[in-house]
Amino acid sequence: RFLIITTFHDLTAPYFFPKAVLLRKLALQALVSCSDKIIVIDQADEMTLKQTMPTARTKIHYIPIGANVLPDAHFLNKDSDKEIRICNYGYLFPYKGIETLLDSMVLLKTKGYRVRLTMIGGDSIERPTSSTYPDFVKKRIKNMGLSSIVDILGYCEPHRTSSILSNSDMCALPFNDGIQEKRGTFITALAHKLPVITTLGERVPKN
């Protein structure tokens, strides 16, 4: 028979249908039981699975993720410019700390810094509860007087994404729940040799 290998990207409670605790638990147990190998991308999830399902310990394996977009060597040299170029990369979800980032842009603008924020990524059909959030963000940008220094590009092809990241001075990823291993956007920013401003969370590996 074919081997069944299951990858768990995220074992935290979802942002929609959050009350289906028992259903999620049963589904998780079923997936683990019928799988020959289990792959997790977060050490905290690995520990959780091994503690809650000790009989499956030997088939649970931790494999960290890589960058979503690899650097394009053509764009590695940054242009010389006095403007501070900040990028934000990823789907526009409420937990991404976008409001905090916009408040920071207002503060920088008020203090006289020449800054520009470029946001790459749109909404996701996987999370219908966030479908109105991009419109909320755009309206907030306009109301805060940031339209001239904040660009929302939506989804970009990998080639263009790499160009924007490589020509940025830093990447801001202020997750509400903190940085985690599963944040592919964080790994991608590091791959592009960008300084990353982010938030500390409870799921940061000790090593």
Backbone as numpy.savetxt, mean C-alpha at the origin, in Angstrom:
# Nx Ny Nz CAx CAy CAz Cx Cy Cz
-2.71 -36.58 -8.19 -3.53 -35.38 -8.19 -2.67 -34.12 -8.19
-3.28 -33.00 -8.50 -2.57 -31.74 -8.49 -2.34 -31.28 -7.05
-1.20 -30.65 -6.83 -0.94 -30.03 -5.52 -1.69 -28.70 -5.45
-2.20 -28.38 -4.29 -2.91 -27.12 -4.08 -2.05 -26.22 -3.21
-1.65 -25.09 -3.77 -0.85 -24.11 -3.04 -1.66 -22.82 -2.91
-1.88 -22.38 -1.68 -2.70 -21.20 -1.41 -1.83 -20.08 -0.83
-2.00 -18.89 -1.38 -1.29 -17.72 -0.88 -2.26 -16.80 -0.17
-1.92 -16.43 1.06 -2.71 -15.47 1.82 -1.97 -14.13 1.80
-2.60 -13.14 1.19 -1.99 -11.82 1.13 -2.28 -11.01 2.39
-3.44 -11.23 2.99 -3.83 -10.40 4.13 -4.83 -11.17 4.98
-4.49 -11.40 6.24 -5.37 -12.12 7.16 -6.08 -11.20 8.15
-5.88 -9.89 8.00 -6.59 -8.96 8.87 -8.04 -8.86 8.45
-8.88 -8.37 9.37 -10.32 -8.25 9.08 -10.55 -7.31 7.90
-11.43 -7.66 6.99 -11.70 -6.82 5.81 -12.43 -5.54 6.19
-12.41 -4.61 5.25 -13.03 -3.31 5.49 -14.51 -3.30 5.09
-14.96 -4.35 4.41 -16.37 -4.48 4.15 -16.81 -5.87 4.62
-18.09 -6.01 4.99 -18.61 -7.24 5.57 -17.79 -7.66 6.79
-17.49 -6.71 7.70 -16.58 -6.99 8.82 -17.15 -7.88 9.91
-18.48 -8.08 9.93 -19.09 -8.83 11.02 -19.15 -10.34 10.76
-18.71 -10.76 9.59 -18.78 -12.18 9.25 -17.58 -12.93 9.83
-17.39 -12.80 11.13 -16.21 -13.38 11.78 -16.21 -14.90 11.67
-17.32 -15.54 12.02 -17.38 -17.01 11.98 -17.23 -17.54 10.56
-17.88 -16.88 9.61 -17.79 -17.31 8.21 -16.37 -17.23 7.70
-15.68 -16.14 8.02 -14.29 -15.98 7.60 -13.40 -17.05 8.23
-13.65 -17.35 9.51 -12.85 -18.35 10.21 -13.03 -19.73 9.59
-14.28 -20.07 9.26 -14.55 -21.37 8.65 -13.92 -21.47 7.26
-14.01 -20.38 6.50 -13.43 -20.37 5.16 -11.91 -20.51 5.23
-11.31 -19.83 6.20 -9.86 -19.91 6.38 -9.43 -21.32 6.74
-10.15 -21.94 7.67 -9.83 -23.31 8.07 -9.96 -24.28 6.91
-10.99 -24.07 6.09 -11.20 -24.95 4.93 -10.07 -24.81 3.92
-9.65 -23.58 3.66 -8.57 -23.34 2.71 -7.26 -23.96 3.19
-6.97 -23.77 4.47 -5.74 -24.32 5.02 -5.77 -25.84 5.00
-6.90 -26.42 5.34 -7.03 -27.88 5.41 -6.86 -28.56 4.06
-7.42 -27.94 3.01 -7.38 -28.58 1.69 -6.14 -28.23 0.89
-5.30 -27.36 1.42 -4.09 -26.94 0.70 -2.89 -27.79 1.12
-2.04 -28.09 0.14 -0.82 -28.84 0.43 0.28 -27.93 0.96
0.28 -26.70 0.50 1.24 -25.72 0.96 0.52 -24.38 1.15
0.95 -23.64 2.17 0.39 -22.32 2.45 1.52 -21.29 2.38
1.30 -20.23 1.63 2.28 -19.15 1.55 1.69 -17.89 2.17
2.44 -17.28 3.07 2.03 -15.99 3.64 3.14 -14.99 3.35
2.79 -13.72 3.22 3.77 -12.70 2.85 4.10 -11.77 4.02
3.54 -12.09 5.17 3.72 -11.24 6.35 4.06 -12.15 7.53
5.13 -11.84 8.25 5.56 -12.69 9.37 4.53 -12.73 10.49
3.77 -11.64 10.65 2.72 -11.63 11.67 1.61 -12.62 11.30
1.28 -12.69 10.01 0.27 -13.66 9.56 0.78 -15.09 9.71
2.07 -15.29 9.45 2.67 -16.61 9.63 2.52 -17.07 11.08
2.82 -16.18 12.01 2.72 -16.51 13.43 1.27 -16.81 13.82
0.35 -15.99 13.30 -1.06 -16.17 13.61 -1.57 -17.54 13.15
-1.24 -17.90 11.92 -1.69 -19.18 11.36 -1.10 -20.36 12.15
0.17 -20.28 12.47 0.82 -21.39 13.17 0.29 -21.54 14.60
-0.13 -20.42 15.20 -0.68 -20.49 16.56 -2.12 -21.00 16.56
-2.91 -20.57 15.59 -4.32 -20.97 15.55 -4.54 -22.33 14.91
-3.60 -22.74 14.05 -3.73 -24.03 13.37 -2.41 -24.79 13.46
-2.07 -25.26 14.68 -0.77 -25.91 14.90 -0.54 -27.16 14.06
-1.62 -27.86 13.68 -1.46 -29.09 12.88 -0.99 -28.78 11.46
-1.10 -27.52 11.05 -0.71 -27.14 9.68 0.64 -26.42 9.65
1.34 -26.40 10.77 2.58 -25.62 10.88 3.59 -25.98 9.80
3.73 -27.27 9.49 4.79 -27.70 8.57 4.53 -27.29 7.12
3.30 -26.94 6.80 3.03 -26.56 5.40 2.86 -25.05 5.23
3.12 -24.30 6.28 3.01 -22.84 6.21 4.40 -22.25 5.96
4.53 -21.46 4.90 5.82 -20.90 4.52 5.71 -19.40 4.31
6.70 -18.69 4.82 6.74 -17.23 4.67 7.62 -16.85 3.49
7.04 -16.11 2.53 7.79 -15.61 1.37 7.47 -14.13 1.22
8.42 -13.24 1.47 8.14 -11.80 1.36 7.87 -11.40 -0.09
7.07 -10.35 -0.27 6.75 -9.89 -1.60 7.86 -8.96 -2.12
7.83 -8.73 -3.42 8.78 -7.81 -4.04 8.07 -6.55 -4.50
8.75 -5.78 -5.31 8.19 -4.52 -5.80 7.08 -4.77 -6.82
6.06 -3.92 -6.80 4.99 -4.00 -7.79 5.48 -3.56 -9.16
6.35 -2.56 -9.17 6.91 -2.01 -10.40 8.41 -1.92 -10.24
9.17 -2.51 -11.14 10.62 -2.46 -11.06 11.14 -1.16 -11.66
12.26 -0.65 -11.15 12.81 0.60 -11.67 13.21 0.47 -13.13
12.94 1.51 -13.88 13.37 1.59 -15.27 14.65 2.42 -15.29
15.75 1.81 -15.73 17.05 2.48 -15.69 17.06 3.79 -16.46
16.16 3.93 -17.41 16.11 5.14 -18.24 15.74 6.37 -17.42
15.09 6.14 -16.26 14.59 7.27 -15.48 15.32 7.46 -14.16
16.46 6.85 -13.98 17.11 6.88 -12.67 17.72 8.24 -12.33
17.99 9.08 -13.31 18.58 10.39 -13.02 17.49 11.42 -12.80
17.44 12.01 -11.62 16.43 13.01 -11.30 16.80 14.36 -11.91
15.79 15.09 -12.36 16.01 16.44 -12.88 16.36 17.37 -11.73
17.19 18.38 -12.01 17.50 19.37 -10.98 16.37 20.39 -10.93
15.78 20.57 -9.79 14.64 21.48 -9.63 14.54 21.85 -8.17
14.20 23.08 -7.89 14.07 23.52 -6.51 12.75 23.05 -5.88
11.82 22.62 -6.70 10.54 22.14 -6.18 10.71 20.76 -5.55
10.13 20.58 -4.38 10.19 19.28 -3.70 9.06 18.41 -4.26
9.44 17.31 -4.86 8.46 16.43 -5.50 8.16 15.23 -4.61
6.94 15.16 -4.16 6.48 14.08 -3.28 5.52 13.21 -4.07
5.63 11.92 -3.93 4.69 11.03 -4.60 3.96 10.16 -3.57
2.77 9.75 -3.94 1.98 8.81 -3.16 1.49 7.76 -4.14
1.72 6.50 -3.80 1.49 5.43 -4.76 0.57 4.38 -4.17
-0.47 3.98 -4.91 -1.36 2.92 -4.46 -2.82 3.28 -4.64
-3.68 2.29 -4.42 -5.12 2.53 -4.50 -5.55 3.59 -3.49
-6.57 4.34 -3.86 -7.12 5.36 -2.95 -8.15 4.71 -2.04
-7.70 4.33 -0.85 -8.56 3.73 0.15 -8.58 4.63 1.39
-9.65 4.61 2.16 -9.72 5.46 3.36 -8.62 5.21 4.38
-8.07 4.00 4.44 -7.07 3.69 5.46 -5.66 4.09 5.06
-5.50 4.69 3.89 -4.16 5.03 3.39 -3.61 6.33 3.98
-4.39 7.03 4.81 -3.89 8.24 5.44 -3.83 9.44 4.49
-4.68 9.43 3.48 -4.65 10.50 2.48 -4.99 11.85 3.09
-5.97 11.86 4.01 -6.33 13.14 4.65 -5.15 13.73 5.42
-4.40 12.87 6.10 -3.21 13.31 6.82 -2.18 13.90 5.85
-2.03 13.26 4.72 -1.08 13.72 3.72 -1.49 15.09 3.17
-2.77 15.27 2.91 -3.25 16.56 2.40 -3.09 17.67 3.44
-3.35 17.34 4.70 -3.12 18.32 5.78 -1.65 18.74 5.82
-0.77 17.78 5.58 0.67 18.08 5.57 1.03 19.00 4.40
0.37 18.79 3.27 0.63 19.64 2.11 0.20 21.08 2.38
-0.93 21.25 3.08 -1.37 22.59 3.46 -0.33 23.25 4.36
0.21 22.48 5.32 1.20 23.01 6.24 2.48 23.42 5.50
2.92 22.59 4.58 4.13 22.91 3.81 3.92 24.15 2.95
2.75 24.22 2.34 2.42 25.38 1.50 2.38 26.66 2.33
1.79 26.57 3.52 1.68 27.73 4.41 3.05 28.22 4.85
3.98 27.27 5.03 5.33 27.63 5.47 6.22 28.11 4.33
5.66 28.13 3.12 6.40 28.69 1.99 7.24 27.72 1.19
7.10 26.42 1.45 7.86 25.44 0.68 7.26 25.25 -0.71
8.13 25.11 -1.70 7.67 24.77 -3.05 7.56 23.26 -3.14
6.36 22.76 -3.08 6.15 21.31 -3.07 5.10 20.94 -4.13
5.20 19.72 -4.59 4.18 19.16 -5.48 3.98 17.70 -5.12
2.71 17.33 -4.97 2.35 15.96 -4.65 1.72 15.31 -5.87
2.26 14.19 -6.27 1.71 13.41 -7.38 1.20 12.09 -6.84
-0.09 11.83 -7.05 -0.73 10.61 -6.54 -0.99 9.65 -7.69
-0.41 8.47 -7.58 -0.54 7.45 -8.62 -1.43 6.33 -8.10
-2.45 5.98 -8.84 -3.33 4.89 -8.42 -4.76 5.36 -8.28
-5.70 4.49 -8.61 -7.11 4.86 -8.52 -7.84 4.05 -7.48
-9.15 3.90 -7.66 -9.93 3.08 -6.75 -9.90 1.65 -7.25
-10.42 0.73 -6.45 -10.39 -0.68 -6.80 -11.78 -1.27 -6.76
-12.12 -2.07 -7.77 -13.42 -2.73 -7.80 -13.50 -3.82 -6.73
-12.36 -4.17 -6.15 -12.35 -5.21 -5.13 -12.94 -4.72 -3.81
-13.01 -3.39 -3.64 -13.52 -2.84 -2.39 -14.59 -1.80 -2.71
-15.82 -2.28 -2.92 -16.89 -1.38 -3.34 -17.19 -0.25 -2.36
-16.87 -0.45 -1.08 -17.16 0.60 -0.09 -16.27 1.82 -0.29
-15.19 1.67 -1.05 -14.28 2.79 -1.26 -14.50 3.46 -2.62
-15.57 3.08 -3.34 -15.77 3.57 -4.70 -16.00 5.07 -4.75
-16.52 5.66 -3.68 -16.76 7.11 -3.65 -15.59 7.88 -3.06
-14.61 7.19 -2.55 -13.51 7.85 -1.86 -12.65 8.73 -2.78
-12.31 8.27 -3.99 -11.54 9.15 -4.87 -12.23 10.49 -5.14
-13.54 10.47 -5.30 -14.28 11.73 -5.50 -14.21 12.60 -4.25
-14.26 11.95 -3.08 -14.14 12.69 -1.82 -12.77 13.36 -1.73
-11.73 12.63 -2.13 -10.37 13.17 -2.08 -10.22 14.36 -3.03
-10.74 14.22 -4.24 -10.64 15.30 -5.22 -11.36 16.56 -4.72
-12.52 16.38 -4.11 -13.27 17.51 -3.58 -12.51 18.15 -2.42
-11.90 17.34 -1.60 -11.14 17.85 -0.46 -9.93 18.65 -0.93
-9.27 18.18 -1.97 -8.12 18.89 -2.53 -8.54 20.27 -3.01
-9.67 20.33 -3.69 -10.18 21.62 -4.20 -10.55 22.56 -3.05
-11.24 22.02 -2.06 -11.68 22.86 -0.93 -10.51 23.36 -0.08
-9.42 22.62 -0.08 -8.25 23.01 0.71 -7.32 23.93 -0.07
-7.68 24.23 -1.30 -6.84 25.11 -2.11 -5.55 24.48 -2.57
-5.57 23.17 -2.81 -4.36 22.45 -3.19 -4.33 22.03 -4.65
-5.31 22.44 -5.42 -5.42 21.97 -6.81 -4.18 22.28 -7.64
-3.49 23.36 -7.32 -2.33 23.76 -8.12 -1.06 22.98 -7.78
-1.07 22.25 -6.65 0.16 21.53 -6.26 -0.08 20.04 -6.01
-1.29 19.56 -6.25 -1.58 18.13 -6.08 -2.17 17.60 -7.37
-1.55 16.57 -7.90 -2.03 15.92 -9.13 -2.45 14.49 -8.82
-3.69 14.14 -9.18 -4.16 12.77 -9.06 -4.18 12.16 -10.46
-3.29 11.22 -10.70 -3.14 10.67 -12.04 -3.97 9.41 -12.26
-4.46 8.79 -11.17 -5.17 7.53 -11.34 -4.20 6.42 -11.72
-4.72 5.38 -12.36 -3.86 4.26 -12.74 -2.88 4.67 -13.82
-1.63 4.27 -13.67 -0.59 4.52 -14.68 0.06 3.19 -15.07
0.46 3.08 -16.31 1.19 1.91 -16.75 2.52 1.82 -16.00
3.06 0.61 -15.83 4.31 0.45 -15.06 5.44 1.37 -15.54
5.57 1.56 -16.84 6.64 2.40 -17.37 6.51 3.83 -16.86
5.29 4.37 -16.90 5.08 5.74 -16.44 5.18 5.83 -14.92
4.68 4.81 -14.23 4.79 4.78 -12.77 6.25 4.85 -12.34
7.10 4.05 -12.99 8.52 4.05 -12.66 9.14 5.41 -12.93
8.71 6.07 -14.02 9.23 7.39 -14.35 8.90 8.40 -13.25
7.65 8.38 -12.77 7.22 9.32 -11.74 7.95 9.07 -10.42
8.05 7.80 -10.04 8.73 7.46 -8.80 10.21 7.86 -8.86
10.84 7.56 -9.98 12.27 7.83 -10.10 12.58 9.32 -10.11
11.63 10.13 -10.53 11.85 11.57 -10.59 11.24 12.30 -9.40
10.87 11.55 -8.37 10.36 12.15 -7.13 11.50 12.26 -6.13
11.34 13.15 -5.19 12.34 13.31 -4.13 12.06 12.42 -2.93
10.80 12.08 -2.75 10.42 11.21 -1.63 9.05 10.63 -1.90
8.71 9.59 -1.15 7.40 8.96 -1.25 6.73 9.02 0.12
5.49 9.47 0.16 4.75 9.58 1.41 3.66 8.53 1.45
3.73 7.64 2.44 2.76 6.55 2.60 2.30 6.50 4.06
1.48 7.45 4.48 1.09 7.54 5.90 -0.10 6.63 6.25
0.09 5.32 6.18 -0.98 4.37 6.47 -1.56 4.60 7.87
-2.87 4.58 7.98 -3.50 4.76 9.29 -3.09 3.68 10.27
-2.94 2.45 9.80 -2.59 1.33 10.68 -1.11 0.99 10.63
-0.31 1.84 10.00 1.13 1.64 10.00 1.64 0.79 8.86
2.94 0.87 8.65 3.58 0.11 7.58 3.58 -1.38 7.92
3.44 -2.22 6.90 3.46 -3.66 7.07 4.24 -4.28 5.92
4.67 -5.51 6.10 5.42 -6.21 5.05 4.65 -6.35 3.76
3.32 -6.44 3.88 2.49 -6.70 2.71 2.29 -5.46 1.83
2.82 -4.30 2.26 2.64 -3.08 1.48 3.58 -3.08 0.27
3.07 -3.54 -0.84 3.88 -3.58 -2.06 4.30 -2.21 -2.53
3.50 -1.20 -2.21 3.85 0.17 -2.60 5.11 0.63 -1.87
5.25 0.23 -0.62 6.44 0.57 0.16 7.68 -0.09 -0.43
7.55 -1.38 -0.77 8.67 -2.11 -1.36 9.06 -1.49 -2.70
8.05 -1.08 -3.47 8.31 -0.47 -4.78 9.06 0.85 -4.64
8.67 1.66 -3.66 9.35 2.93 -3.43 10.82 2.70 -3.06
11.06 1.71 -2.20 12.44 1.40 -1.82 13.24 0.91 -3.02
12.60 0.13 -3.89 13.28 -0.37 -5.08 13.71 0.77 -5.99
12.98 1.88 -5.93 13.32 3.06 -6.72 14.25 4.02 -5.96
14.80 3.53 -4.83 15.76 4.28 -4.02 15.19 5.59 -3.50
13.92 5.55 -3.16 13.26 6.74 -2.64 13.24 6.75 -1.11
13.52 7.88 -0.49 13.23 8.00 0.95 11.72 7.88 1.13
11.30 7.14 2.13 9.87 6.92 2.35 9.46 7.47 3.70
8.47 8.34 3.69 7.87 8.85 4.92 6.63 8.02 5.19
6.62 7.28 6.28 5.49 6.40 6.56 5.21 6.39 8.06
4.32 5.54 8.47 3.91 5.48 9.87 4.26 4.13 10.48
4.56 4.12 11.76 4.93 2.91 12.46 3.67 2.20 12.95
3.60 0.91 12.68 2.45 0.12 13.12 2.86 -1.02 14.03
1.89 -1.79 14.46 2.15 -2.89 15.38 2.69 -4.13 14.67
2.58 -4.17 13.34 2.95 -5.38 12.59 4.30 -5.24 11.89
5.14 -4.34 12.35 6.49 -4.22 11.77 7.37 -5.31 12.35
8.00 -6.13 11.50 8.87 -7.21 12.02 10.00 -6.66 12.87
10.31 -7.35 13.96 11.35 -6.89 14.87 12.73 -6.94 14.24
12.92 -7.82 13.28 14.25 -7.94 12.65 14.38 -7.06 11.42
